[in-house]
Amino acid sequence: MDPNKFKNKEMSKRECLELFENDAIFFDTLHAADSVRRDLCGDVVTYILNANINFTNVCTGTCQFCAFKVSKNHPSAFFLTPEQIGQKACDAKMAGAIEVCVQGGLLPEIDTHYQVEILKNIRKQTGPLGGISIHAFSPMEVFAAAENAGLDLKTALTMLKEAGLDSIPGTAAEILVDDVRKTLCPDKISADEWEKVITAAHKTKIPTTCTIMYGHIEENEDRVEHLFRLKKIQEETGGFTEFIPLTFLHENTPLSKRGLVESGSSGLLDLKMYAIPRLLFKEKLPNIQVSWVKLGTKFSQVGLCAGANDFGGTLMEENISRAAGSKYGSSMTRQKIENCIRQIGRVPKLRNTQYKIIDESQQKGSIPVY
Ligand SMILES: C[S@@+](CC[C@H](N)C(=O)[O-])C[C@H]1O[C@@H](n2cnc3c(N)ncnc32)[C@H](O)[C@@H]1O
Ligand SMILES: Nc1c(NC[C@H](O)[C@H](O)[C@H](O)CO)[nH]c(=O)[nH]c1=O
Ligand SMILES: N[C@@H](Cc1ccc(O)cc1)C(=O)O
Ligand code: SF4
């Protein structure tokens, strides 16, 4: 099979599976994907100045891939109040962030009303609307909080939007196949429930990202199912701003401790996860992000030559990957990000959450130093 044929032709599930399985066409696949990326995005590699805020690591979830969650009495347990979260967002803004990515654990006391409090505090403490973009609460968090409040999804999402939510991280997707979820994350929302939250968000005019967390117990067939589901949703709603493949970091996770995995993904699979979705999504979902915190800067540079066009964000703080053994730090300065992009002959451009390029020459005030 010649992967170049997908440059202007739809891919079937069988063909997608072959791209995953047939290593004889590995380099051809990367090459074809890189060419589609060049046609759609040119030489520009976008990035964002953002900060993660994890407001608690205490969680009642039982996800077997997660090294982040702890129980309430654990020595490293933390729980930030809405005021403290607002303060962190304010600090991030002062350091130059234009987006905060807010995620945490699941707890019975975290309901939609509480999430509204968090959003209001961020808005209050970061100034008027437009001060910072709030990218918060995964579909799992939205679903659990709505359930805790006894609200339907549409009402919950409308309340969150009115309180200042701009967009939702498309995490908690993991692998959207219930048979895999039953071992991977038995108490998490089902694949259909994930889709319901996402489509309800898109209908409420809240854009989301989408992700896949791969390289654990799933098979190629599951990866194909997942990608085709994302494609179908995007064709229906157009609400995904970007796709982020998240390579599974295995250290310190229950899956490792239980002996269910020996390692994470291979380098080959990491690159296929940029290339194959690029050939599948094409112009329907043109932004594919490398995760430097999970793969490191060198491998991220390679990912940008295998289909990806976005470097992600400065993050400023990172707890989830670090807990799972990431050795790549938890913050990147914009200078480092830009150098990393220029080093591979590409052109760095600052973007906002919605992928609008930010023209800094038009901006009043000082340019962020971060
Ligand atoms: C830790 S959760 C936080 C939000 C919320 N508790 C939830 O599960 O939706 C965010 C995402 O991080 C990713 N993640 C967690 N542990 C990981 C690991 N060991 N390797 C790679 N990604 C991981 C998963 O995709 C997960 O959905
Ligand atoms: N890929 C990871 C991210 N990405 C977050 C993005 O930087 C940003 O919020 C998004 O592009 C929306 O504009 N964050 C992490 O903490 N870890 C990752 O692996
Ligand atoms: N990258 C996700 C958020 C994310 C956060 C933490 C992670 O470990 C992974 C992903 C998004 O912006 O939608
Ligand atoms: S992935 Fe999220 S829901 Fe699952 S255990 Fe970790 S923090 Fe809890």
CSV table of C-alpha atoms and ligand atoms in Angstrom, one decimal, residues 50 52 54 99 101 103 135 168-171 208-211 242 244 246 289 291 293-294 318 320-321, ligand 3:
chain,number,residue,atom,x,y,z
A,50,ASN,CA,-0.3,28.7,29.3
A,52,ASN,CA,-1.6,24.1,34.2
A,54,ASN,CA,-4.3,21.0,39.1
A,99,GLU,CA,-4.6,30.3,29.0
A,101,CYS,CA,-5.6,24.5,31.9
A,103,GLN,CA,-8.0,19.9,35.9
A,135,HIS,CA,-9.6,25.7,29.5
A,168,ILE,CA,-12.8,22.0,27.7
A,169,PRO,CA,-9.7,19.7,27.6
A,170,GLY,CA,-10.5,16.5,25.7
A,171,THR,CA,-8.8,14.3,28.2
A,208,THR,CA,-12.9,21.1,23.2
A,209,THR,CA,-9.6,19.4,22.3
A,210,CYS,CA,-9.5,15.7,21.8
A,211,THR,CA,-6.9,13.2,22.9
A,242,GLU,CA,-6.8,20.1,18.2
A,244,ILE,CA,-3.2,15.5,21.2
A,246,LEU,CA,-0.7,11.3,24.8
A,289,GLN,CA,0.0,18.7,19.1
A,291,SER,CA,3.4,16.7,24.1
A,293,VAL,CA,6.3,17.0,28.7
A,294,LYS,CA,5.7,13.3,27.9
A,318,GLU,CA,2.9,19.9,35.6
A,320,ILE,CA,0.3,14.4,36.1
A,321,SER,CA,3.1,13.3,33.8
B,3,LIG,N1,-3.6,18.5,26.6
B,3,LIG,C1,-4.9,18.5,27.1
B,3,LIG,C2,-4.8,18.6,28.6
B,3,LIG,C3,-3.9,17.6,29.3
B,3,LIG,C4,-3.6,17.9,30.6
B,3,LIG,C5,-2.8,17.0,31.3
B,3,LIG,C6,-2.3,15.8,30.7
B,3,LIG,O1,-1.5,14.9,31.3
B,3,LIG,C7,-2.6,15.6,29.4
B,3,LIG,C8,-3.4,16.5,28.7
B,3,LIG,C9,-5.7,19.6,26.5
B,3,LIG,O2,-5.3,20.7,26.4
B,3,LIG,O3,-6.8,19.4,26.1
